[in-house]
Coordinates of C-alpha atoms and ligand atoms in Angstrom, one line a residue:
X1 CA -0.1 0.3 0.1
X2 CA 1.2 4.0 -0.9
X3 CA 0.1 6.6 1.2
X4 CA -1.0 10.0 0.6
X5 CA -0.9 11.7 3.7
X6 CA -2.5 15.2 2.6
X7 CA -2.0 17.5 5.9
X8 CA -2.5 21.2 6.0
X9 CA -1.4 24.2 8.0
X10 CA -1.6 28.2 8.9
X11 CA -5.3 28.5 8.6
X12 CA -8.0 25.7 8.2
X13 CA -10.6 26.1 5.6
X14 CA -8.2 25.8 2.9
X15 CA -9.7 23.7 1.2
X16 CA -7.6 20.2 1.9
X17 CA -10.6 17.8 0.3
X18 CA -10.4 19.0 -2.4
X19 CA -7.2 19.1 -3.0
X20 CA -6.6 15.6 -2.2
X21 CA -9.5 13.9 -3.3
X22 CA -8.6 16.1 -6.2
X23 CA -4.3 13.9 -6.1
X24 CA -7.0 10.9 -5.4
X25 CA -8.6 12.0 -8.6
X26 CA -5.6 11.9 -11.2
X27 CA -3.9 9.7 -9.5
X28 CA -7.4 6.9 -10.7
X29 CA -6.4 8.9 -13.5
X30 CA -3.5 7.5 -14.3
X31 CA -5.0 4.2 -13.7
X32 CA -4.4 4.4 -10.3
X33 CA -6.5 1.9 -7.5
X34 CA -7.5 4.6 -5.0
X35 CA -9.0 4.7 -2.0
X36 CA -9.4 8.0 0.9
X37 CA -9.3 8.1 4.9
X38 CA -10.9 11.4 6.6
X39 CA -9.1 11.4 10.0
X40 CA -10.7 14.4 12.2
X41 CA -9.2 14.3 15.5
X42 CA -12.5 15.3 17.0
X43 CA -13.8 13.4 20.4
X44 CA -17.5 12.2 19.1
X45 CA -17.2 9.2 17.8
X46 CA -18.7 10.5 14.4
X47 CA -20.7 13.3 13.1
X48 CA -24.6 11.6 13.3
X49 CA -24.6 13.8 17.0
X50 CA -23.1 16.9 15.7
X51 CA -25.3 19.9 15.0
X52 CA -25.0 21.1 10.2
X53 CA -25.2 24.8 11.4
X54 CA -21.6 24.1 13.3
X55 CA -20.3 21.2 10.9
X56 CA -21.7 21.4 7.6
X57 CA -23.8 18.0 6.8
X58 CA -23.6 14.8 8.2
X59 CA -22.8 13.1 5.0
X60 CA -24.2 9.2 5.2
X61 CA -22.5 6.1 4.0
X62 CA -24.7 3.1 2.5
X63 CA -22.9 0.9 5.8
X64 CA -25.0 3.5 7.6
X65 CA -21.9 5.5 8.6
X66 CA -22.3 9.0 9.6
X67 CA -19.6 11.2 9.1
X68 CA -18.2 14.2 8.1
X69 CA -18.8 15.8 4.7
X70 CA -15.5 15.5 3.4
X71 CA -15.9 12.0 3.3
X72 CA -18.9 12.7 0.7
X73 CA -16.3 15.0 -2.0
X74 CA -14.5 11.7 -1.5
X75 CA -17.0 9.8 -2.8
X76 CA -18.4 12.6 -5.0
X77 CA -14.4 12.3 -7.0
X78 CA -13.0 9.3 -7.0
X79 CA -16.4 7.4 -6.9
X80 CA -15.9 4.7 -4.4
X81 CA -18.7 3.5 -1.9
X82 CA -16.9 3.9 1.7
X83 CA -17.1 2.5 5.2
X84 CA -17.9 4.0 8.2
X85 CA -14.4 2.7 9.0
X86 CA -12.9 5.6 6.5
X87 CA -14.4 8.4 8.8
X88 CA -11.0 7.8 12.1
X89 CA -12.0 9.9 14.8
X90 CA -10.3 10.4 18.4
X91 CA -13.6 9.2 19.8
X92 CA -13.2 6.4 17.8
X93 CA -10.4 5.1 18.9
X94 CA -10.0 6.0 22.1
X95 CA -13.8 4.0 22.1
X96 CA -12.0 0.9 20.9
X97 CA -9.0 1.4 23.1
X98 CA -10.4 1.6 26.0
X99 CA -12.9 -1.1 25.4
X100 CA -9.1 -3.3 25.2
X101 CA -8.4 -1.9 28.7
X102 CA -11.8 -3.1 30.3
X103 CA -11.7 -6.6 28.7
X104 CA -8.3 -6.7 30.3
X105 CA -6.5 -7.5 27.0
X106 CA -3.7 -5.1 28.0
X107 CA -2.0 -7.9 30.6
X108 CA -1.8 -5.3 33.2
X109 CA 0.7 -3.0 31.5
X110 CA -0.5 1.1 32.3
X111 CA -1.7 2.0 29.0
X112 CA -0.9 5.3 27.3
X113 CA -1.4 8.1 24.5
X114 CA 1.8 6.5 23.3
X115 CA 2.3 4.1 22.3
X116 CA -1.5 2.6 22.9
X117 CA -3.9 5.6 21.1
X118 CA -1.2 5.7 18.0
X119 CA -1.3 2.0 17.9
X120 CA -4.3 1.6 17.4
X121 CA -4.2 4.5 15.1
X122 CA -2.2 2.8 12.8
X123 CA -3.6 -0.2 13.0
X124 CA -6.8 1.8 12.1
X125 CA -4.8 2.9 9.4
X126 CA -3.5 -0.7 7.8
X127 CA -6.4 -2.0 7.9
X128 CA -8.7 0.5 7.1
X129 CA -6.6 1.6 4.0
X130 CA -7.3 -2.1 1.9
X131 CA -10.7 -2.5 2.3
X132 CA -11.6 -2.2 -1.2
X133 CA -14.1 0.7 -2.1
X134 CA -13.9 0.6 -5.9
X135 CA -16.2 -1.9 -6.4
X136 CA -12.9 -4.3 -7.6
X137 CA -11.3 -7.2 -5.8
X138 CA -8.1 -6.8 -3.1
X139 CA -6.8 -3.7 -1.6
X140 CA -6.0 -0.2 -3.9
X141 CA -2.7 1.1 -5.5
X142 CA -2.9 4.4 -3.3
X143 CA -4.6 5.7 -0.3
X144 CA -5.1 9.5 -0.1
X145 CA -5.4 10.1 4.3
X146 CA -6.7 13.6 4.5
X147 CA -5.8 14.5 8.9
X148 CA -8.1 17.0 9.3
X149 CA -8.1 20.4 10.9
X150 CA -4.2 22.6 11.1
X151 CA -0.8 21.5 12.2
X152 CA -0.2 22.1 15.5
X153 CA -4.1 21.6 17.0
X154 CA -3.4 19.6 20.8
X155 CA -6.3 17.0 19.6
X156 CA -4.6 16.2 16.2
X157 CA -0.9 15.8 18.2
X158 CA -1.4 12.1 18.6
X159 CA -2.2 11.4 14.8
X160 CA 0.6 13.1 14.3
X161 CA 2.5 10.7 16.1
X162 CA 1.5 8.1 14.5
X163 CA 1.6 9.0 11.0
X164 CA 5.3 9.4 11.3
X165 CA 5.8 6.5 12.8
X166 CA 3.5 4.9 9.9
X167 CA 6.3 6.9 7.5
X168 CA 9.2 5.7 9.8
X169 CA 8.0 2.0 9.1
X170 CA 6.7 1.8 5.6
X171 CA 9.7 3.7 4.2
X172 CA 9.8 6.6 2.0
X173 CA 8.7 5.1 -1.2
X174 CA 5.5 4.2 0.2
X175 CA 4.8 7.2 1.6
X176 CA 4.0 10.8 0.9
X177 CA 3.2 14.0 2.6
X178 CA 1.1 16.6 0.4
X179 CA 1.3 19.7 2.9
X180 CA -1.3 22.0 2.2
X181 CA -0.3 26.0 3.3
X182 CA -1.9 28.8 2.2
X183 CA 0.5 32.0 0.2
X184 CA -1.4 34.8 1.2
X185 CA -1.0 38.7 -0.7
X186 CA -0.3 42.0 1.1
X187 CA -2.7 45.0 0.3
X188 CA -0.4 47.6 0.0
X189 CA 2.6 45.3 -0.8
X190 CA 0.9 43.5 -2.8
X191 CA 3.9 40.4 -2.7
X192 CA 3.3 37.0 -2.6
X193 CA 4.2 36.2 0.8
X194 CA 5.9 32.1 2.4
X195 CA 6.8 33.4 5.8
X196 CA 3.1 31.7 6.6
X197 CA 4.3 28.4 5.2
X198 CA 7.2 28.2 6.8
X199 CA 5.9 28.5 9.8
X200 CA 3.9 25.8 9.5
X201 CA 6.2 23.7 8.1
X202 CA 9.1 24.8 10.9
X203 CA 5.9 23.1 12.7
X204 CA 5.4 19.9 10.9
X205 CA 8.7 19.3 11.0
X206 CA 9.4 19.7 14.6
X207 CA 7.1 16.7 15.3
X208 CA 9.1 15.6 13.5
X209 CA 7.5 14.9 9.4
X210 CA 8.8 17.5 6.3
X211 CA 6.8 17.7 3.7
X212 CA 7.4 16.3 0.4
X213 CA 5.2 18.6 -2.0
X214 CA 3.7 21.6 -1.0
X215 CA 0.1 22.8 -2.6
X216 CA -0.2 26.2 -1.9
X217 CA -3.7 27.9 -1.9
X218 CA -3.3 31.3 -3.5
X219 CA -5.8 33.4 -5.0
X220 CA -3.3 34.3 -8.0
X221 CA -1.2 32.1 -9.6
X222 CA 2.4 31.6 -7.7
X223 CA 5.4 33.6 -9.1
X224 CA 8.2 32.0 -9.9
X225 CA 10.7 33.7 -7.4
X226 CA 7.7 32.9 -4.8
X227 CA 8.2 29.2 -5.0
X228 CA 12.1 30.1 -5.3
X229 CA 11.8 31.4 -1.3
X230 CA 9.7 28.6 -0.6
X231 CA 11.7 26.0 -1.6
X232 CA 14.6 26.8 0.3
X233 CA 13.3 28.0 3.2
X234 CA 11.1 24.8 3.7
X235 CA 13.3 22.3 2.2
X236 CA 10.8 21.0 -0.7
X237 CA 12.4 21.2 -4.6
X238 CA 11.0 23.9 -6.6
X239 CA 9.0 21.0 -8.4
X240 CA 7.8 19.4 -6.0
X241 CA 5.6 22.8 -5.4
X242 CA 2.0 23.1 -6.9
X243 CA 0.1 26.0 -6.3
X244 CA -4.0 26.0 -6.7
X245 CA -4.9 29.3 -7.3
X246 CA -8.5 30.0 -7.6
X247 CA -10.5 28.7 -10.2
X248 CA -13.5 29.0 -12.0
X249 CA -15.2 25.6 -10.7
X250 CA -13.3 23.3 -8.1
X251 CA -13.6 20.8 -11.1
X252 CA -10.8 22.6 -12.1
X253 CA -9.1 21.8 -9.2
X254 CA -7.6 17.8 -10.6
X255 CA -6.7 19.8 -14.2
X256 CA -4.4 22.5 -12.4
X257 CA -2.9 19.6 -11.0
X258 CA -2.5 18.3 -13.6
X259 CA -1.5 20.8 -15.5
X260 CA 2.0 21.1 -12.6
X261 CA 2.6 17.2 -13.6
X262 CA 1.9 16.6 -10.0
X263 CA 1.1 13.3 -11.5
X264 CA 4.4 12.8 -12.6
X265 CA 6.0 13.7 -9.2
X266 CA 3.9 11.9 -6.9
X267 CA 3.9 8.7 -9.0
X268 CA 8.0 8.7 -8.7
X269 CA 8.1 9.8 -5.4
X270 CA 6.0 6.4 -4.7
X271 CA 7.5 4.5 -7.0
X272 CA 4.7 4.2 -9.7
X273 CA 6.0 5.6 -13.1
X274 CA 6.1 2.2 -14.3
X275 CA 2.6 1.3 -14.0
X276 CA 0.9 4.1 -14.2
X277 CA -0.7 5.4 -17.3
X278 CA -0.8 9.4 -18.6
X279 CA -3.6 11.1 -17.3
X280 CA -6.9 10.1 -18.7
X281 CA -9.0 13.7 -17.7
X282 CA -11.3 14.0 -20.5
X283 CA -14.6 13.7 -18.5
X284 CA -13.6 16.4 -16.1
X285 CA -12.2 18.4 -18.3
X286 CA -15.6 18.8 -20.5
X287 CA -17.1 19.2 -16.8
X288 CA -15.7 22.2 -16.1
X289 CA -15.8 23.8 -18.8
X290 CA -19.6 22.6 -19.6
X291 CA -20.1 24.5 -16.3
X292 CA -18.1 27.7 -16.6
X293 CA -20.3 28.0 -20.0
X294 CA -23.7 27.4 -18.9
X295 CA -25.4 30.5 -19.8
X296 CA -29.0 29.6 -18.8
X297 CA -30.4 28.8 -15.9
X298 CA -32.9 27.7 -13.3
X299 CA -34.3 28.8 -10.3
X300 CA -34.4 26.7 -7.6
X301 CA -36.4 27.1 -4.4
X302 CA -34.5 25.6 -1.6
X303 CA -37.1 25.6 1.8
X304 CA -34.9 24.5 4.7
X305 CA -33.9 25.4 8.1
X306 CA -30.4 25.7 8.3
X307 CA -30.1 27.7 4.9
X308 CA -27.3 30.7 6.6
X309 CA -24.5 27.2 6.3
X310 CA -24.8 26.6 3.0
X311 CA -22.4 23.1 3.7
X312 CA -25.4 21.8 6.0
X313 CA -26.7 21.1 2.9
X314 CA -23.4 20.7 0.7
X315 CA -24.7 16.7 -0.6
X316 CA -28.8 18.3 -1.5
X317 CA -26.4 21.8 -3.2
X318 CA -24.3 18.9 -5.8
X319 CA -27.2 16.5 -6.6
X320 CA -28.7 19.9 -8.4
X321 CA -26.0 20.7 -10.0
X322 CA -24.9 17.2 -10.9
X323 CA -28.2 17.1 -12.2
X324 CA -28.3 20.7 -14.4
X325 CA -24.8 20.1 -15.8
X326 CA -26.4 16.8 -16.9
X327 CA -29.2 19.6 -18.6
X328 CA -27.0 21.9 -19.5
X329 CA -28.5 24.5 -16.7
X330 CA -26.7 26.8 -14.6
X331 CA -28.1 26.1 -11.4
X332 CA -29.0 29.4 -9.6
X333 CA -30.1 28.5 -5.6
X334 CA -32.6 30.5 -4.1
X335 CA -32.4 30.3 -0.5
X336 CA -35.1 30.7 2.0
X337 CA -34.9 30.4 5.4
X338 CA -38.5 28.3 5.9
X339 CA -39.3 30.1 9.3
X340 CA -39.8 34.1 6.8
X341 CA -42.6 31.9 5.0
X342 CA -45.0 32.1 8.2
X343 CA -47.6 34.2 8.9
X344 CA -46.2 34.7 11.8
X345 CA -43.0 36.5 10.3
X346 CA -45.7 38.8 8.8
X347 CA -46.1 40.5 11.4
X348 CA -42.6 40.2 13.4
X349 CA -40.6 40.4 10.2
X350 CA -42.7 41.5 7.1
X351 CA -39.9 42.7 5.0
X352 CA -38.4 38.9 5.3
X353 CA -41.7 37.0 4.1
X354 CA -42.6 39.6 2.0
X355 CA -38.9 38.8 0.4
X356 CA -39.2 35.3 1.1
X357 CA -42.4 34.7 -0.6
X358 CA -41.3 37.1 -3.3
X359 CA -38.3 34.5 -4.1
X360 CA -41.0 31.3 -3.4
X361 CA -43.3 33.0 -6.2
X362 CA -39.9 33.3 -9.0
X363 CA -38.1 30.0 -8.2
X364 CA -39.0 27.1 -10.8
X365 CA -39.4 25.0 -8.8
X366 CA -39.7 23.5 -4.6
X367 CA -37.0 21.9 -2.7
X368 CA -37.6 21.0 1.0
X369 CA -34.9 18.9 2.0
X370 CA -34.1 16.6 5.5
X371 CA -33.9 18.4 8.8
X372 CA -34.5 17.8 12.6
X373 CA -36.6 19.6 15.1
X374 CA -39.6 21.6 14.0
X375 CA -38.4 25.3 13.4
X376 CA -39.8 26.4 10.2
X377 CA -41.9 23.7 9.9
X378 CA -44.7 25.6 9.2
X379 CA -43.1 27.8 6.9
X380 CA -41.8 24.5 4.6
X381 CA -45.4 23.4 4.9
X382 CA -47.0 26.7 3.3
X383 CA -44.1 25.8 0.0
X384 CA -45.5 22.9 -0.5
X385 CA -48.2 24.0 -0.4
X386 CA -48.2 26.5 -2.6
X387 CA -46.1 23.8 -5.1
X388 CA -49.2 21.5 -5.1
X389 CA -51.1 23.4 -5.6
X390 CA -50.1 26.0 -8.6
X391 CA -48.1 22.7 -9.9
X392 CA -44.5 24.1 -9.4
X393 CA -42.2 20.9 -9.1
X394 CA -42.1 19.3 -5.6
X395 CA -39.0 17.8 -4.2
X396 CA -39.3 16.3 -0.9
X397 CA -36.3 15.0 1.3
X398 CA -37.3 13.0 4.0
X399 CA -38.4 15.7 6.3
X400 CA -39.6 17.5 2.3
X401 CA -41.6 13.8 2.6
X402 CA -42.9 14.0 5.6
X403 CA -44.1 17.6 5.8
X404 CA -45.8 16.3 2.5
X405 CA -47.9 14.0 4.0
X406 CA -49.1 16.8 6.9
X407 CA -50.2 19.0 5.0
X408 CA -52.3 17.2 2.1
X409 CA -53.7 15.7 5.5
X410 CA -54.6 19.3 6.4
X411 CA -55.5 20.8 3.4
X412 CA -56.9 17.9 1.6
X413 CA -59.0 15.7 3.5
X414 CA -59.0 18.1 6.5
X415 CA -57.5 16.2 9.2
X416 CA -56.5 20.3 11.0
X417 CA -54.7 18.4 13.4
X418 CA -52.6 16.2 11.6
X419 CA -49.1 15.8 12.4
X420 CA -45.8 14.0 12.9
X421 CA -45.7 12.8 16.6
X422 CA -42.1 14.5 16.1
X423 CA -44.0 17.8 15.9
X424 CA -46.8 17.2 18.5
X425 CA -46.6 13.8 20.2
X426 CA -50.3 13.9 21.5
X427 CA -51.4 14.6 18.0
X428 CA -55.0 13.4 17.2
X429 CA -53.7 12.4 14.4
X430 CA -50.6 10.5 13.8
X431 CA -49.9 10.9 10.3
X432 CA -46.0 10.3 10.9
X433 CA -44.9 8.4 13.1
X434 CA -41.7 7.6 15.8
X435 CA -40.9 3.9 13.1
X436 CA -37.1 3.3 14.3
X437 CA -35.0 0.5 13.6
X438 CA -33.0 0.3 16.4
X439 CA -32.4 0.9 20.2
X440 CA -35.7 3.9 21.0
X441 CA -33.8 4.9 24.0
X442 CA -30.4 5.3 23.4
X443 CA -29.5 9.0 21.1
X444 CA -27.1 8.5 17.7
X445 CA -28.9 4.5 17.3
X446 CA -32.2 4.8 17.1
X447 CA -32.5 5.7 13.2
X448 CA -32.5 4.0 9.7
X449 CA -29.6 4.6 8.7
X450 CA -27.8 3.3 5.7
X451 CA -29.0 1.9 2.4
X452 CA -32.3 0.5 1.9
X453 CA -33.6 -1.1 -1.1
X454 CA -37.2 0.2 -2.2
X455 CA -40.0 -1.1 -4.4
X456 CA -41.7 1.3 -6.8
X457 CA -45.6 -0.4 -6.5
X458 CA -46.6 0.8 -10.4
X459 CA -44.0 0.3 -13.4
X460 CA -46.0 3.9 -14.6
X461 CA -45.3 6.5 -11.6
X462 CA -42.9 8.4 -12.3
X463 CA -39.8 7.7 -10.3
X464 CA -40.0 4.5 -11.5
X465 CA -39.4 6.0 -14.6
X466 CA -36.8 7.8 -14.0
X467 CA -35.0 5.4 -12.3
X468 CA -34.3 3.4 -16.1
X469 CA -37.9 1.1 -15.3
X470 CA -36.0 -0.9 -12.5
X471 CA -38.2 -2.4 -10.3
X472 CA -36.2 -1.3 -7.0
X473 CA -34.3 1.9 -5.6
X474 CA -31.4 1.3 -3.1
X475 CA -30.5 4.9 -2.1
X476 CA -29.5 6.4 1.2
X477 CA -31.8 7.1 4.9
X478 CA -31.5 8.8 7.8
X479 CA -34.4 9.2 9.9
X480 CA -36.5 8.5 12.9
X481 CA -40.3 9.3 12.1
X482 CA -42.0 8.1 8.5
X483 CA -45.8 7.6 7.0
X484 CA -48.2 6.0 9.4
X485 CA -48.3 2.7 8.4
X486 CA -52.7 2.1 9.7
X487 CA -53.1 6.0 8.1
X488 CA -52.1 5.0 4.1
X489 CA -55.0 4.2 2.6
X490 CA -56.6 7.5 4.6
X491 CA -54.2 9.6 3.1
X492 CA -53.8 7.6 -0.3
X493 CA -57.7 9.1 -0.2
X494 CA -56.1 12.8 -1.4
X495 CA -55.5 11.7 -4.6
X496 CA -51.5 11.1 -3.3
X497 CA -50.1 8.0 -4.2
X498 CA -47.1 5.9 -1.7
X499 CA -45.5 4.8 -5.0
X500 CA -42.6 3.0 -3.2
X501 CA -42.5 0.3 -0.6
X502 CA -39.7 -1.2 1.8
X503 CA -39.3 -4.5 1.6
X504 CA -41.7 -5.4 4.6
X505 CA -44.9 -3.2 2.9
X506 CA -44.8 -0.8 6.3
X507 CA -42.5 1.6 5.7
X508 CA -43.8 4.0 2.6
X509 CA -40.6 5.0 0.8
X510 CA -42.1 7.4 -2.1
X511 CA -45.2 9.9 -2.7
X512 CA -46.4 11.3 -6.2
X513 CA -49.3 13.4 -6.8
X514 CA -50.4 11.9 -10.3
X515 CA -52.0 15.2 -11.1
X516 CA -49.2 17.2 -10.9
X517 CA -46.2 17.7 -13.3
X518 CA -43.7 16.5 -11.0
X519 CA -44.5 16.2 -7.4
X520 CA -42.2 13.6 -5.7
X521 CA -41.4 13.1 -1.8
X522 CA -38.9 10.6 -0.2
X523 CA -38.1 9.3 2.8
X524 CA -34.3 8.9 0.8
X525 CA -32.1 10.7 0.8
X526 CA -30.7 10.6 -2.6
X527 CA -28.2 13.4 -2.4
X528 CA -26.0 10.9 -1.5
X529 CA -25.4 8.7 -4.1
X530 CA -25.2 11.6 -6.8
X531 CA -22.0 11.9 -8.5
X532 CA -20.8 14.5 -10.9
X533 CA -21.5 12.3 -14.3
X534 CA -24.1 10.3 -12.9
X535 CA -26.5 12.3 -11.7
X536 CA -29.6 11.1 -9.3
X537 CA -32.2 9.9 -11.3
X538 CA -34.5 12.3 -9.0
X539 CA -32.7 15.7 -9.6
X540 CA -32.4 15.3 -13.4
X541 CA -36.2 14.5 -13.2
X542 CA -36.7 18.1 -11.1
X543 CA -34.7 19.5 -13.2
X544 CA -35.7 18.5 -16.5
X545 CA -39.3 19.3 -15.2
X546 CA -38.9 23.1 -14.1
X547 CA -36.7 24.5 -16.8
X548 CA -39.5 21.7 -19.8
X549 CA -36.4 20.5 -21.4
X550 CA -37.9 16.6 -22.5
X551 CA -35.0 13.8 -21.8
X552 CA -35.2 10.5 -22.5
X553 CA -35.4 7.7 -20.0
X554 CA -33.1 5.5 -21.3
X555 CA -30.6 9.1 -21.4
X556 CA -31.6 9.4 -17.9
X557 CA -29.9 9.4 -15.5
X558 CA -26.7 9.4 -17.6
X559 CA -26.8 12.6 -19.2
X560 CA -29.0 13.5 -22.7
X561 CA -28.5 13.3 -26.5
X562 CA -29.3 15.7 -28.8
X563 CA -32.9 14.9 -29.8
X564 CA -33.6 14.0 -26.2
X565 CA -37.7 14.1 -26.1
X566 CA -39.8 12.3 -23.2
X567 CA -42.9 13.0 -22.0
X568 CA -42.5 12.1 -18.5
X569 CA -47.3 11.4 -17.1
Ligands
LIG601 N1 -37.1 14.3 11.3 C1 -36.9 13.4 10.7 C2 -37.3 12.1 11.2 O1 -36.3 11.7 11.6 C3 -36.7 13.5 9.4 C4 -35.2 13.4 8.8 C5 -34.5 14.7 8.2 O2 -35.4 14.7 7.1 N2 -33.0 13.7 7.5 O3 -37.6 10.6 10.3

């Protein structure tokens, strides 16, 4: 196994994840099999209990792992399916060491950070790196490891020590360290400053690791003398100083690396030149350029709770982007704080209320994404009602589907108090109820999580057609509540149809409104499996409907051909 470790210095938020996954893309384009590990030095065992307001979206894997959103970047960029163990946290490591300690596995020894915690980290990395993630047998050739945080943080110290030991045990040919850093430009002088990078490299070297490559983030391309200076003071050959300057979209980053021959230098370092082929990045180039030149746009109203922090819906945004690119449209997302749509806000914040409604009415389609808690729920219901009554394409994801059910129960069936027991546990009409798969008492294990099968009930429904006329679809889940199976027949009297159910027939997975051009609610999260070249069928269906573009169903979800015409109804 060859390891590529990516660390970060100077400041957080440098795009270390994008840099690391782009390195993976370039190596993959050279014919190598690539896997990845993300290390998060925080104490949470996983991202499941972390607030999207603070930490961005919780990404969900096939195996039900609730992980850092960077894993989503790796899955999308490398087109792999990762496991929960590919996200290592301090919490997971301590938990495993403490469990062993309680079992008496340390045979009376004093259990210490070094060597017990660091050994556990090293062993974890070595065993996870060989798990196949690309559908083929046997381990990958290269494992890209991203160390979260910034070098020098107290909490990442044990990981740095473990990685130093790993480097020592696998040797120079099998380990390559790329340090991502920032080259700022100071206003008056306009000079590219190397000092912060020098300091962070010195910090890294003090911990026993010398970077082989620098990946320098900058606004403009690095000047030759900046590179010379960095090389001289940071002990890195000029040819190994990579520059990731600002680009119009992130798909350019692998191209930028390729143009600087980063692949050659990395492959040479890892002694892989003889097995690699010249990088084939045709598709990436096409996609990056297509995106830069898009002119027509589609306005998408995104009505949610966490709209102040757009990373909270990162995968939804990416899935919209993938679908829009496939339809040659520029996504234009109008974020609407659901609470601004509510009647109360007409009195308390009339301007925000008016602006939110204006934005909603100007949009070509409406999306209500997943969420937890009752904040903004009334506003989401108003958005769903507006889309339903005005025949505006609507996609409700997880909470967005539950919202539709409550709204229809109230407005169409006259069950005024209909609700989810998540918001009102005494409702006389519990249309959405707690249906956990796991424990009913422990936070973090009460969810229905990961990949589950949905069977289409009717081959003629829009969703079955979008999913290539398939009989079933496997998508990822993350929820506790679901449509009350005892109320399904009453709910269907309103005209809505549950066109997708789980294998037991008790869990409602997809709803559609047959007399609406595109009104779909899904209990699962299709956004997690969307890929740049393989957009999610549901997002593509929504976009193609909103923009009145018609697409062959054989072309969905792979893009669309010149003569595409599809009547979805
Ligand atoms: N809060 C809802 C539930 O737990 C929806 C969850 C979600 O949207 N991910 O079922």
